[in-house]
Amino acid sequence: MAEAGLIAIGAGLAIGLSAIGAGIAEKDIGAAAVGAIAEKPEFFGKGLLFTVIPETLVIFGLVIALQLLGLAHAG
Amino acid sequence: MVMMLKPEKMCKVTIAGTKSSLPTVVNKLHELKMLHIEDYKKIQQSEWLDIGTPNEKASEVAQKLLKIRSIKSQLPKVKAKESNAKVPDAENRILKLLDKIKQIDEEKNKIESQLKEISPFSALNLNFELFAPYKNIFVATGYVSNASKLNTALEAGINDKEYQFYSNTADKNKHLVAVFAKISEKEKVLQILQKHSFQEISTATASNYKGSPKVLTEKLQKEKAMLENGKNSVSVELAKIASLSLDDFDSEEMKLAKEAEKLQAPLRFAASKNAFVAEGWMPLSKYGILESKLTGISKNKIFIEKAEVSHEDEEKVPISLKNPRPSRSFEFLIELFALPKYQEIDPTFLMFLAFPLFFGFMLGDIGYGLVAFGFFAYLRHKLKDNDAKRLINVLMLSSLSSIAFGVLFGEFFGFEELFGYVLPHLISRAHETNTLLTISVLVGLVHVNIGLLLGFYNELHHKGFKAAMLEKASWMILEIGAILWAANKFGYFAFNHYAAYAIMLAAVAMLYLGEGIKGIFELPSIATNILSYARLMAVGLASVSLAAVVNEFAFNSFHSGSILGILGGTLLLIVGHTVNLLLGMLSPFLHSIRLHYVEFFGKFFAGGGRKYQPFGE
C-alpha cells in the first residue's frame, strides 16, 4: 500500500515540477513577447508561438506521470 | 473546394492623367471606395516624378479640423443630447467659456497662495503690523515640538521675564510659536530656542498686509467661494452647450476629415508639372466598374489599366478576406492573429467549423450555455463597435454549441439528474474521463493532420512538390511509422517493428533534408501538439467538478433544515455557479483560440499580410 502512495507522490512531483519549470521558462519569453507586440502588433502570432514552445516540458512530465500511475495500478 | 478558400484575387491598377482631371478622379475614387492606394515614394533623386502637391484648400480644411478637434478634447465629458435647433456660433461661445474658466482658476490660485502665506499669522492671531521690524525688539517666529516646555525655559532664562510669548498648539506634531524679546536678550533667546529644535519661518511677507489676519482670511474665503460659484455656473452653461452641440461637432469633424483626406490625396500620387500617376490595388472582380465609372466621368481624358499581381508583388498586395456569410464573424479572430499572405489558404472557414466544437466540448452544459447565450444576446444589443459585434457573434454560436454538447453529456448546471429523473446522455463527463481523454487526443490527431495537409498544399504552391514532401509529408510519414510501431507493440495487429523503425527513420531523414537541424529539434513537437488537445478533456472536467462540488455543498446546506441553511445554500448556489460560468466563458474561449493559433496554425499558416484599406473608407 505504501508503495502505491509513493508512486502517486512521484507522479505528482513529475507533473508538478515540470509545470513549474515550464512556467519559469515561459515567464520571461511571455514578457518579451508582450513588449514586442506592443511595438509591432503583427508580431502577435510569432510571439504567442515562441511563448508556448516550453510546453514540451509539461508534456514529458505528463507522460511520465501517466506511466507511473499505470505502474501503481498494476502493482 | 470550400476548405481551400483564399483571400480575394487582386489586381494592380495604374491611373494617369493631366492635373486638370485630378480633382474629379480623386472625388470619384473616394466615392467608389475600391482602390487601395499605394503611396508613391521617390526612391532615386534622378526620377522626374515627384509626389503631388495638395489642393490649395487643404491647409484651410486642416486648420478647421484642428480647431474642432481641440475644442472637443477640452470639453467636459457630457452625453450628447438630441436637439432640433443648432446652437448658434457654438464654437466661439465654448472657447470664450473655456477662457473664463481658465481665468477663474488663475484667480483662485492667487487667492489660495495668499491664504497659505498668511496662515501662520492667522494661527497666532496677531496683526500683521506687529511683525514689522523693530528698533529695540527682536522677534522669532517658527515651529517647536513643545510650546509649553519652551515657555517654561524662556521664563527661566530671560531676565525679569520680560518677553511676550504666543503659540498655537493645534497641530500636535508642530507647535507654532512667536517670541518677542528685548534685542539685548537675542543671544540667550536663540540659544534656548535651539535647544527646543526651533525651525524658523520668515515673516517678511507680513509687510504686504495690514490689520487682523483673521479678518483678511474671512474676506479671502468669501472671495474664493464667490469664484467657485461663478465657475460652477460657467461650467453648467458649458456643459449645456456642449451636450447640445456634440452631435454637430462629431458630424462636422467627420465631414472635415473626409474633405482633408480627399484634398491631401495628391500627396500620395506621383506627379510632374502637368500630369499625375496613381497606383494601387483592388479586387479583380470590381475592376470593370472602376474603369467604366472613371472613364465616364473624366470624358476619356485619363489612362487606366490593370496588371496581374506578379510574384514580387505578392509581399505587398493588401489582403481582403472573402468568406461565406456565416463564417464572416470569425474573420475577427484571424485579424487578431495575422492576415494570411496573398496566396495562402484562409483558415476562417475551418475555424468557423472547429472553434464552436471545441468551445462546446469544454463548456458542455445546457444551463451554462443558455445563460451565456442570453448574456451575449443582450450584449449584442448594447454594443455598437463592429469588432465587438463580430466577437459577440462568435461567442453566441459557441454558446449554442455548448447547449448541444450539454444535451450530449446530460448536464444542467452540473446536475446529471433533475428531480430524480436522470438526464439522457451519450457520455457522462464526470465518470468516463478515459473515454474523453481518448476522444480529445483523437480530435487533436485529426486537427493537426488537417493542418499538415493544408501546409502541404501551401508549400506545394509556394515552393514546389519536393519542398512540400520534405517539410510536411515527412511529419505524416513519421506519424504513420509511430502508429504502426505502437499497434504492433500493444498487440493490435502484427507489423514488423524493424519496418516501423525504418519508416520512422526515413521520415526523420526527409525532415532533416527539408528543414535542417532545427527540424530535428522540433521532433517531439508533433507529440506535444497532439497531446495538447487533452486540455479539451481537462478544462471540461474542471468545469464539471466545480459545478458538482457547488451543488453538493448547497444541498448539504439545504438538508440542514434551518432558515440559515436554506439562505446560505441559495447564496452558495448563486455565487458558485456565477463564478463557474465566468470561468466557463473565459477558459474554453482562451483554450480553443490557443489550440487554433499555436497547434493548428503552426502547421501551415505564415501570415503577415496587410489589410485592404480602400481610399474613401
XYZ file of C-alpha atoms in Angstrom:
692
model
C 0.000 0.000 0.000
C 2.793 2.351 0.919
C 4.358 1.678 -2.439
C 1.269 2.916 -4.251
C 1.353 6.067 -2.155
C 4.975 6.737 -3.013
C 4.316 6.125 -6.687
C 1.453 8.600 -6.537
C 3.711 11.187 -4.916
C 6.245 10.550 -7.640
C 3.631 11.098 -10.336
C 2.510 14.320 -8.671
C 6.065 15.603 -8.462
C 6.709 14.670 -12.077
C 3.912 16.783 -13.464
C 4.124 19.499 -10.824
C 7.812 20.228 -11.102
C 7.806 20.128 -14.887
C 4.916 22.595 -14.865
C 6.898 24.907 -12.592
C 9.839 24.606 -14.964
C 7.666 25.480 -17.960
C 6.203 28.399 -16.033
C 9.635 29.795 -15.236
C 10.685 29.408 -18.867
C 7.566 30.999 -20.348
C 7.539 33.890 -17.881
C 10.414 35.783 -19.477
C 9.564 34.795 -23.041
C 5.998 35.978 -22.464
C 7.120 39.315 -21.054
C 9.415 39.912 -24.029
C 6.681 38.842 -26.456
C 4.179 41.268 -24.956
C 6.747 44.052 -25.249
C 7.388 43.228 -28.902
C 3.670 43.058 -29.700
C 3.164 46.466 -28.088
C 5.640 47.882 -30.579
C 4.614 45.845 -33.599
C 1.161 44.243 -33.471
C 1.923 41.937 -36.425
C 4.250 40.012 -34.147
C 1.310 38.547 -32.191
C 1.329 35.111 -33.874
C 5.071 34.516 -33.696
C 5.163 35.892 -30.155
C 2.451 33.505 -28.993
C 4.244 30.621 -30.697
C 7.555 31.413 -29.016
C 5.863 31.777 -25.643
C 4.330 28.311 -25.703
C 7.404 26.452 -27.013
C 8.381 25.255 -23.490
C 5.069 23.348 -23.208
C 7.025 20.259 -24.334
C 8.455 20.075 -20.825
C 4.982 19.687 -19.366
C 4.026 17.001 -21.841
C 7.104 14.986 -20.946
C 6.180 15.293 -17.274
C 2.599 14.285 -18.035
C 3.737 11.180 -19.911
C 5.961 10.090 -17.008
C 3.164 10.739 -14.519
C 0.725 8.635 -16.530
C 3.289 5.824 -16.807
C 3.787 5.915 -13.064
C 0.046 5.822 -12.397
C -0.134 2.823 -14.702
C 2.546 1.210 -12.534
C 0.584 1.945 -9.372
C -2.492 0.279 -10.810
C -0.598 -2.784 -11.952
C 1.278 -3.144 -8.665
C -13.366 23.031 -52.565
C -14.672 25.196 -49.779
C -11.824 24.231 -47.447
C -9.285 25.757 -49.810
C -10.532 29.318 -49.519
C -8.027 32.003 -50.253
C -8.032 35.787 -49.892
C -9.692 37.738 -52.686
C -7.871 37.936 -56.007
C -6.364 41.387 -56.543
C -5.014 43.298 -59.493
C -2.669 46.253 -59.777
C -4.214 49.407 -61.213
C -2.437 52.393 -62.756
C -4.263 55.656 -63.420
C -2.616 58.543 -65.250
C -3.979 61.864 -66.402
C -3.484 65.606 -66.555
C -3.579 67.715 -63.424
C -6.869 69.262 -64.532
C -8.653 65.936 -64.148
C -7.044 65.193 -60.760
C -9.866 66.580 -58.540
C -12.600 64.677 -60.384
C -10.597 61.457 -60.267
C -9.944 61.858 -56.524
C -13.603 62.562 -55.771
C -14.795 59.574 -57.766
C -12.238 57.236 -56.194
C -13.303 58.426 -52.739
C -16.930 57.755 -53.598
C -16.296 54.280 -55.037
C -14.226 53.064 -52.054
C -12.469 50.446 -54.145
C -8.837 51.405 -54.704
C -6.194 50.722 -52.036
C -3.697 53.443 -52.928
C -0.017 52.515 -52.998
C 1.735 55.667 -51.823
C 4.390 56.878 -54.251
C 7.837 57.039 -52.712
C 10.595 58.780 -54.616
C 13.477 56.350 -54.379
C 16.103 57.923 -56.620
C 16.758 61.638 -56.917
C 17.104 61.327 -60.675
C 13.482 60.325 -61.189
C 11.490 63.062 -62.833
C 8.297 62.289 -60.960
C 7.813 63.797 -57.526
C 4.932 63.467 -55.091
C 1.980 65.658 -55.918
C 1.074 68.927 -54.199
C -2.095 69.102 -52.154
C -5.049 71.165 -53.240
C -4.930 74.844 -52.095
C -7.900 74.411 -49.835
C -6.163 71.597 -47.947
C -4.477 73.779 -45.315
C -7.700 75.712 -44.649
C -9.628 72.485 -44.081
C -6.818 71.096 -41.936
C -6.947 74.189 -39.722
C -10.705 73.931 -39.252
C -10.304 70.262 -38.380
C -7.617 71.095 -35.824
C -9.840 73.741 -34.203
C -12.778 71.383 -33.850
C -10.617 68.578 -32.522
C -9.004 70.833 -29.907
C -12.415 72.093 -28.756
C -13.697 68.539 -28.500
C -10.728 67.494 -26.381
C -11.239 70.352 -23.895
C -14.951 69.771 -23.406
C -16.159 68.163 -20.197
C -17.498 64.667 -20.577
C -21.167 65.075 -21.412
C -23.703 62.900 -23.156
C -24.900 64.165 -26.491
C -28.481 65.414 -26.471
C -30.817 65.464 -29.401
C -31.697 68.988 -30.434
C -33.567 70.331 -33.410
C -32.012 73.772 -33.333
C -28.328 74.138 -33.971
C -26.674 76.196 -31.239
C -25.594 79.425 -32.946
C -21.881 80.112 -33.006
C -21.268 77.199 -30.629
C -17.538 77.012 -31.226
C -16.729 80.598 -30.269
C -19.038 80.585 -27.275
C -17.409 77.433 -25.998
C -13.952 78.912 -26.464
C -14.990 82.022 -24.518
C -16.433 79.938 -21.682
C -13.294 77.811 -21.541
C -11.232 81.016 -21.312
C -13.406 82.289 -18.491
C -12.927 79.076 -16.561
C -9.179 79.406 -17.005
C -9.288 82.987 -15.682
C -11.317 81.972 -12.646
C -8.865 79.167 -11.938
C -5.947 81.583 -12.078
C -7.593 83.961 -9.621
C -8.445 81.085 -7.336
C -4.829 80.013 -7.337
C -3.708 83.521 -6.428
C -6.129 83.630 -3.509
C -5.046 80.214 -2.328
C -1.385 81.142 -2.316
C -2.233 84.273 -0.371
C -4.175 82.239 2.162
C -1.210 79.946 2.564
C 1.106 82.895 3.121
C -0.976 84.397 5.908
C -1.884 81.136 7.637
C 0.837 81.269 10.309
C -0.138 84.847 11.130
C -3.783 83.984 11.495
C -2.881 80.906 13.539
C -1.131 83.163 16.057
C -3.930 85.724 15.778
C -1.524 88.666 15.712
C -1.934 91.677 13.433
C 0.498 91.938 10.540
C 1.954 95.267 11.704
C 3.247 93.604 14.876
C 5.781 91.743 12.796
C 7.292 94.851 11.243
C 10.987 95.280 12.059
C 11.576 96.977 15.426
C 14.411 99.085 16.762
C 14.618 97.547 20.254
C 12.594 94.354 20.000
C 13.624 91.067 18.478
C 11.019 88.675 17.042
C 11.377 84.975 16.412
C 8.595 83.053 14.716
C 8.647 79.372 13.927
C 7.879 75.795 14.910
C 8.938 73.878 18.006
C 7.982 70.451 19.215
C 6.572 71.558 22.570
C 5.426 75.142 23.162
C 4.764 74.926 26.898
C 8.213 73.491 27.570
C 9.702 76.331 25.571
C 7.690 78.842 27.544
C 8.962 77.447 30.831
C 12.533 77.572 29.571
C 12.140 81.172 28.401
C 10.621 82.141 31.723
C 13.584 80.718 33.496
C 16.160 82.032 31.095
C 15.202 85.631 30.356
C 15.906 88.431 32.877
C 12.819 89.726 34.636
C 10.676 87.532 32.441
C 10.461 90.464 30.008
C 9.201 88.805 26.893
C 5.938 88.080 25.100
C 5.063 84.551 24.073
C 2.310 83.481 21.656
C 1.622 79.985 20.491
C -0.786 77.842 18.540
C -0.861 74.201 19.564
C -3.473 72.945 17.103
C -1.047 70.675 15.272
C 0.169 68.006 17.702
C 3.460 67.498 15.913
C 4.438 71.119 15.399
C 3.579 73.961 17.744
C 3.694 77.391 16.151
C 5.292 79.989 18.429
C 6.231 83.681 18.278
C 8.628 85.161 20.819
C 9.064 88.908 21.288
C 12.040 89.878 23.468
C 14.469 92.739 24.015
C 17.260 92.975 21.474
C 19.757 92.608 24.293
C 18.405 89.141 25.080
C 18.665 87.990 21.489
C 21.579 85.551 22.009
C 20.010 83.976 25.076
C 16.650 83.525 23.371
C 18.269 81.988 20.300
C 20.196 79.536 22.487
C 17.034 78.443 24.286
C 15.161 78.152 21.002
C 17.886 75.975 19.527
C 17.610 73.586 22.469
C 13.946 73.091 21.566
C 14.594 72.224 17.897
C 13.303 75.545 16.667
C 12.560 75.866 12.940
C 12.237 79.491 11.937
C 9.784 80.751 9.349
C 10.163 84.019 7.523
C 7.827 86.851 8.428
C 8.950 89.168 5.655
C 5.639 88.774 3.833
C 3.789 90.375 6.757
C 4.704 93.768 5.322
C 2.359 93.115 2.343
C -0.713 93.037 4.519
C -2.454 95.201 7.079
C -4.733 94.623 10.012
C -6.035 91.406 11.525
C -5.232 88.198 9.707
C -8.498 86.603 10.772
C -10.471 89.356 9.062
C -8.356 89.049 5.950
C -8.758 85.266 5.916
C -12.524 85.601 6.093
C -12.525 88.090 3.247
C -10.342 85.859 1.080
C -12.517 82.793 1.812
C -15.611 84.735 0.781
C -13.947 85.779 -2.463
C -12.936 82.201 -3.088
C -16.496 80.969 -2.538
C -17.829 83.573 -4.962
C -15.320 82.481 -7.570
C -16.366 78.871 -7.053
C -19.997 79.766 -7.619
C -19.078 81.684 -10.731
C -17.091 78.739 -12.003
C -19.962 76.368 -11.334
C -22.443 78.438 -13.291
C -19.997 78.780 -16.180
C -19.402 75.013 -16.120
C -23.133 74.336 -16.171
C -23.597 76.574 -19.188
C -20.596 74.988 -20.883
C -21.972 71.507 -20.285
C -25.361 72.545 -21.674
C -23.925 73.968 -24.892
C -21.528 71.043 -25.162
C -24.217 68.396 -24.915
C -26.376 70.157 -27.499
C -23.546 70.654 -29.987
C -21.652 67.395 -29.525
C -23.526 65.660 -32.333
C -22.909 68.611 -34.642
C -19.229 68.643 -33.772
C -18.949 64.915 -34.467
C -20.578 65.129 -37.869
C -18.638 68.284 -38.729
C -15.391 66.566 -37.766
C -16.201 63.544 -39.914
C -17.074 65.762 -42.859
C -13.894 67.793 -42.498
C -11.786 64.643 -42.095
C -13.182 63.245 -45.338
C -12.539 66.565 -47.085
C -8.983 66.652 -45.776
C -8.367 63.104 -46.963
C -9.572 63.978 -50.462
C -7.645 67.242 -50.636
C -4.426 65.633 -49.454
C -4.701 62.626 -51.748
C -2.358 64.140 -54.371
C 0.474 63.731 -51.840
C 0.151 60.004 -52.332
C 0.374 60.151 -56.130
C 3.347 60.677 -58.374
C 3.195 63.962 -60.269
C 5.115 66.013 -62.778
C 4.379 69.612 -63.733
C 1.202 68.870 -65.659
C 0.366 65.207 -65.059
C -0.166 62.703 -62.272
C 0.176 58.936 -61.930
C -1.677 56.967 -59.261
C -1.067 53.328 -58.445
C -2.985 50.958 -56.271
C -4.603 47.581 -55.713
C -8.176 46.464 -55.907
C -10.214 43.284 -56.184
C -10.073 41.945 -59.727
C -13.813 41.401 -59.778
C -14.553 45.100 -59.318
C -12.115 46.459 -61.889
C -14.731 46.716 -64.591
C -16.874 49.069 -62.501
C -13.924 51.288 -61.625
C -12.765 51.541 -65.215
C -16.163 52.384 -66.629
C -17.002 54.935 -63.942
C -13.659 56.723 -64.183
C -13.507 56.887 -67.961
C -17.106 58.062 -67.999
C -16.587 60.875 -65.557
C -13.335 62.145 -66.978
C -14.585 62.160 -70.572
C -11.833 59.775 -71.676
C -9.076 62.193 -70.684
C -7.378 59.709 -68.353
C -5.473 56.495 -68.923
C -6.294 53.496 -66.760
C -5.018 49.938 -66.961
C -4.777 46.831 -64.808
C -1.960 44.357 -64.359
C -1.806 40.955 -62.716
C -0.140 40.543 -59.381
C 3.405 39.473 -60.118
C 5.433 37.150 -57.906
C 7.474 40.008 -56.418
C 4.320 41.985 -55.703
C 2.888 39.183 -53.577
C 4.571 40.582 -50.490
C 2.957 43.992 -50.929
C -0.554 43.159 -52.027
C -3.197 44.109 -49.459
C -5.380 41.253 -48.275
C -9.157 41.214 -48.411
C -10.767 38.139 -46.943
C -13.622 36.574 -48.824
C -15.667 34.068 -46.877
C -19.191 32.662 -46.945
C -21.586 34.788 -44.949
C -21.998 32.640 -41.800
C -18.261 32.470 -41.150
C -17.566 36.170 -41.679
C -17.575 36.997 -37.964
C -14.656 34.639 -37.480
C -12.508 36.917 -39.639
C -12.118 38.928 -36.425
C -10.182 36.036 -34.879
C -7.979 35.780 -37.959
C -7.274 39.521 -37.941
C -6.367 39.252 -34.267
C -3.626 36.809 -35.147
C -2.418 37.895 -38.607
C -3.925 38.187 -42.053
C -2.853 35.416 -44.433
C -0.320 36.177 -47.138
C -1.620 36.591 -50.670
C -1.680 33.021 -51.937
C -2.052 31.301 -48.579
C -5.097 29.386 -47.510
C -7.556 31.460 -45.485
C -8.400 29.398 -42.413
C -11.535 31.366 -41.432
C -13.999 28.732 -42.574
C -12.135 25.927 -40.828
C -12.066 27.985 -37.671
C -15.807 28.538 -38.072
C -16.257 24.760 -38.029
C -13.795 23.781 -35.313
C -13.859 26.641 -32.792
C -17.504 26.261 -31.655
C -16.995 22.494 -31.396
C -14.002 22.894 -29.090
C -15.801 25.547 -27.039
C -18.934 23.438 -26.702
C -16.929 20.351 -25.777
C -15.251 22.216 -22.938
C -18.270 24.087 -21.587
C -20.796 21.346 -22.372
C -23.669 22.306 -20.060
C -27.241 23.133 -21.024
C -27.767 25.596 -18.193
C -24.500 27.471 -18.642
C -24.959 27.506 -22.399
C -28.410 29.086 -22.085
C -27.262 31.753 -19.636
C -24.224 32.528 -21.785
C -26.369 32.780 -24.913
C -28.773 35.140 -23.194
C -25.944 37.271 -21.865
C -24.282 37.583 -25.270
C -27.589 38.300 -26.988
C -28.132 41.165 -24.538
C -24.605 42.498 -25.113
C -25.156 42.407 -28.870
C -27.998 44.856 -28.402
C -25.890 47.319 -26.498
C -22.551 47.298 -28.265
C -22.108 49.226 -31.492
C -18.483 48.614 -32.339
C -18.020 46.402 -35.403
C -15.204 44.346 -33.878
C -17.185 43.750 -30.696
C -20.201 42.672 -32.754
C -18.169 40.056 -34.601
C -16.746 38.712 -31.366
C -20.242 38.513 -29.849
C -21.427 36.551 -32.892
C -18.598 34.067 -32.418
C -19.491 33.680 -28.741
C -23.211 33.279 -29.433
C -22.559 30.484 -31.890
C -20.235 28.851 -29.371
C -22.877 29.004 -26.623
C -25.368 27.274 -28.918
C -22.764 24.581 -29.451
C -22.357 24.312 -25.664
C -26.077 23.698 -25.302
C -25.859 20.927 -27.886
C -22.931 19.311 -26.110
C -24.781 19.755 -22.831
C -27.564 17.613 -24.229
C -24.931 15.088 -25.322
C -23.349 14.989 -21.873
C -26.604 15.247 -19.962
C -25.580 18.154 -17.742
C -27.652 21.036 -16.460
C -25.817 23.434 -14.172
C -23.668 20.490 -13.139
C -26.628 18.296 -12.290
C -26.801 14.989 -14.031
C -30.312 14.276 -12.874
C -33.255 16.564 -12.254
C -35.854 15.727 -9.615
C -34.859 12.093 -9.679
C -35.057 11.840 -13.459
C -31.642 11.071 -14.938
C -30.910 13.303 -17.924
C -30.327 11.249 -21.073
C -26.732 11.337 -22.181
C -24.283 9.694 -24.507
C -21.204 10.123 -22.351
C -21.009 11.160 -18.720
C -18.171 13.622 -18.286
C -17.605 13.096 -14.608
C -17.397 9.337 -14.815
C -15.870 8.376 -18.158
C -12.753 10.509 -18.174
C -10.608 7.977 -20.017
C -13.016 7.838 -22.942
C -12.996 11.617 -23.065
C -9.210 11.694 -22.976
C -9.056 9.321 -25.910
C -11.606 11.371 -27.821
C -9.649 14.586 -27.158
C -6.389 13.104 -28.347
C -8.077 11.695 -31.444
C -9.530 15.139 -32.185
C -6.024 16.500 -31.807
C -4.653 13.933 -34.203
C -7.247 14.816 -36.822
C -6.926 18.594 -36.388
C -3.135 18.628 -36.513
C -3.105 16.460 -39.582
C -5.596 18.682 -41.348
C -3.127 21.458 -40.573
C -0.289 19.414 -42.056
C -2.323 18.729 -45.195
C -3.035 22.442 -45.609
C 0.640 23.135 -45.047
C 1.457 20.600 -47.732
C -0.889 22.408 -50.137
C 0.622 25.822 -49.274
C 4.180 24.609 -49.779
C 3.184 22.864 -52.980
C 2.050 26.158 -54.444
C 4.831 28.211 -52.942
C 7.955 26.106 -53.260
C 7.097 23.012 -55.256
C 6.441 19.325 -54.732
C 9.855 18.340 -53.332
C 9.845 21.004 -50.596
C 6.261 20.103 -49.676
C 7.128 16.430 -49.333
C 10.257 17.045 -47.294
C 8.792 19.609 -44.941
C 5.230 18.496 -44.364
C 4.696 14.972 -45.597
C 7.669 13.844 -43.531
C 5.665 14.501 -40.351
C 2.766 12.438 -41.597
C 5.034 9.559 -42.551
C 6.606 9.784 -39.105
C 3.152 9.532 -37.558
C 2.290 6.517 -39.668
C 5.503 4.812 -38.615
C 4.847 5.575 -34.956
C 1.274 4.314 -35.124
C 2.350 1.094 -36.840
C 5.045 0.542 -34.211
C 2.597 1.178 -31.365
C -0.049 -1.040 -32.923
C 2.484 -3.822 -33.153
C 3.774 -3.285 -29.620
C 0.355 -3.200 -27.951
C -0.839 -6.169 -29.906
C -3.451 -4.655 -32.197
C -2.017 -6.154 -35.317
C 1.298 -7.561 -36.333
C 3.711 -5.376 -38.187
C 7.417 -5.955 -38.342
C 8.782 -3.450 -35.840
C 12.013 -3.106 -37.815
C 9.930 -1.968 -40.762
C 8.243 0.564 -38.489
C 11.660 1.838 -37.326
C 12.749 2.090 -40.959
C 9.694 4.149 -41.861
C 10.272 6.489 -38.912
C 13.955 6.826 -39.765
C 13.121 7.640 -43.366
C 10.715 10.314 -42.174
C 13.372 11.843 -39.895
C 15.840 11.865 -42.776
C 13.291 13.615 -45.016
C 12.688 16.166 -42.295
C 16.386 16.824 -41.931
C 16.689 17.339 -45.684
C 13.721 19.665 -45.656
C 14.276 21.797 -42.586
C 17.809 21.097 -41.412
C 18.866 20.605 -37.831
C 16.100 22.810 -36.438
C 13.615 20.318 -37.828
C 15.242 17.572 -35.768
C 14.895 19.692 -32.638
C 11.221 20.034 -33.409
C 10.669 16.272 -33.437
C 8.938 15.956 -30.059
C 6.649 18.837 -31.009
C 4.341 16.592 -33.020
C 3.634 14.528 -29.913
C 3.234 17.544 -27.667
C 0.943 19.289 -30.126
C -1.387 16.322 -30.314
C -1.318 15.703 -26.578
C -2.023 19.398 -26.066
C -5.580 18.651 -27.156
C -6.022 16.718 -23.919
C -6.925 20.110 -22.480
C -10.336 19.650 -24.128
C -10.960 16.953 -21.568
C -9.142 18.687 -18.736
C -10.941 22.031 -18.889
C -14.294 20.297 -19.253
C -13.586 18.083 -16.264
C -12.603 21.083 -14.159
C -15.849 22.857 -15.014
C -17.989 19.796 -14.208
C -16.184 19.094 -10.953
C -16.564 22.652 -9.719
C -20.278 22.630 -10.531
C -20.743 19.278 -8.788
C -18.925 20.490 -5.669
C -21.040 23.656 -5.515
C -24.206 21.594 -5.873
C -23.195 19.151 -3.179
C -22.323 21.844 -0.641
C -25.560 23.671 -1.406
C -27.618 20.560 -0.884
C -25.935 19.692 2.372
C -26.793 23.194 3.424
C -30.429 22.768 2.369
C -30.774 19.467 4.205
C -29.719 21.013 7.482
C -33.240 22.390 7.551
C -32.781 25.749 9.240
C -33.585 29.081 7.591
C -29.915 29.986 7.723
C -29.107 26.766 5.923
C -31.539 27.442 3.115
C -30.377 31.043 2.721
C -26.752 30.035 2.823
C -27.393 27.255 0.355
C -29.080 29.541 -2.164
C -26.318 32.105 -1.823
C -23.710 29.426 -2.369
C -25.547 28.147 -5.430
C -25.790 31.595 -6.998
C -22.239 32.714 -6.247
C -20.675 29.377 -7.077
C -22.426 28.951 -10.380
C -21.761 32.557 -11.385
C -18.048 32.093 -10.770
C -18.080 28.811 -12.657
C -19.973 30.405 -15.521
C -17.496 33.274 -15.789
C -14.625 30.816 -15.797
C -16.581 28.691 -18.231
C -16.931 31.566 -20.668
C -13.334 32.693 -20.426
C -11.421 29.442 -20.180
C -12.851 27.475 -23.136
C -12.603 30.607 -25.296
C -8.946 31.047 -24.436
C -8.047 27.405 -24.861
C -9.932 26.957 -28.131
C -8.158 30.008 -29.505
C -4.820 28.801 -28.273
C -5.305 25.382 -29.860
C -6.054 27.101 -33.163
C -3.321 29.714 -33.064
C -0.490 27.523 -31.878
C -1.135 23.896 -32.689
C -3.252 24.300 -35.833
C -1.844 27.448 -37.462
C 1.690 26.416 -36.604
C 1.451 23.662 -39.158
C 0.599 25.738 -42.197
C -0.006 29.422 -41.543
C 2.647 32.078 -42.055
C 0.575 35.249 -42.042
C 1.816 38.796 -42.289
C -0.468 40.221 -44.922
C -1.547 43.832 -44.610
C -5.179 44.812 -44.569
C -7.020 46.059 -47.652
C -7.995 49.640 -46.841
C -9.618 51.260 -49.872
C -9.482 55.023 -50.327
C -12.660 56.518 -49.018
C -13.373 54.244 -46.112
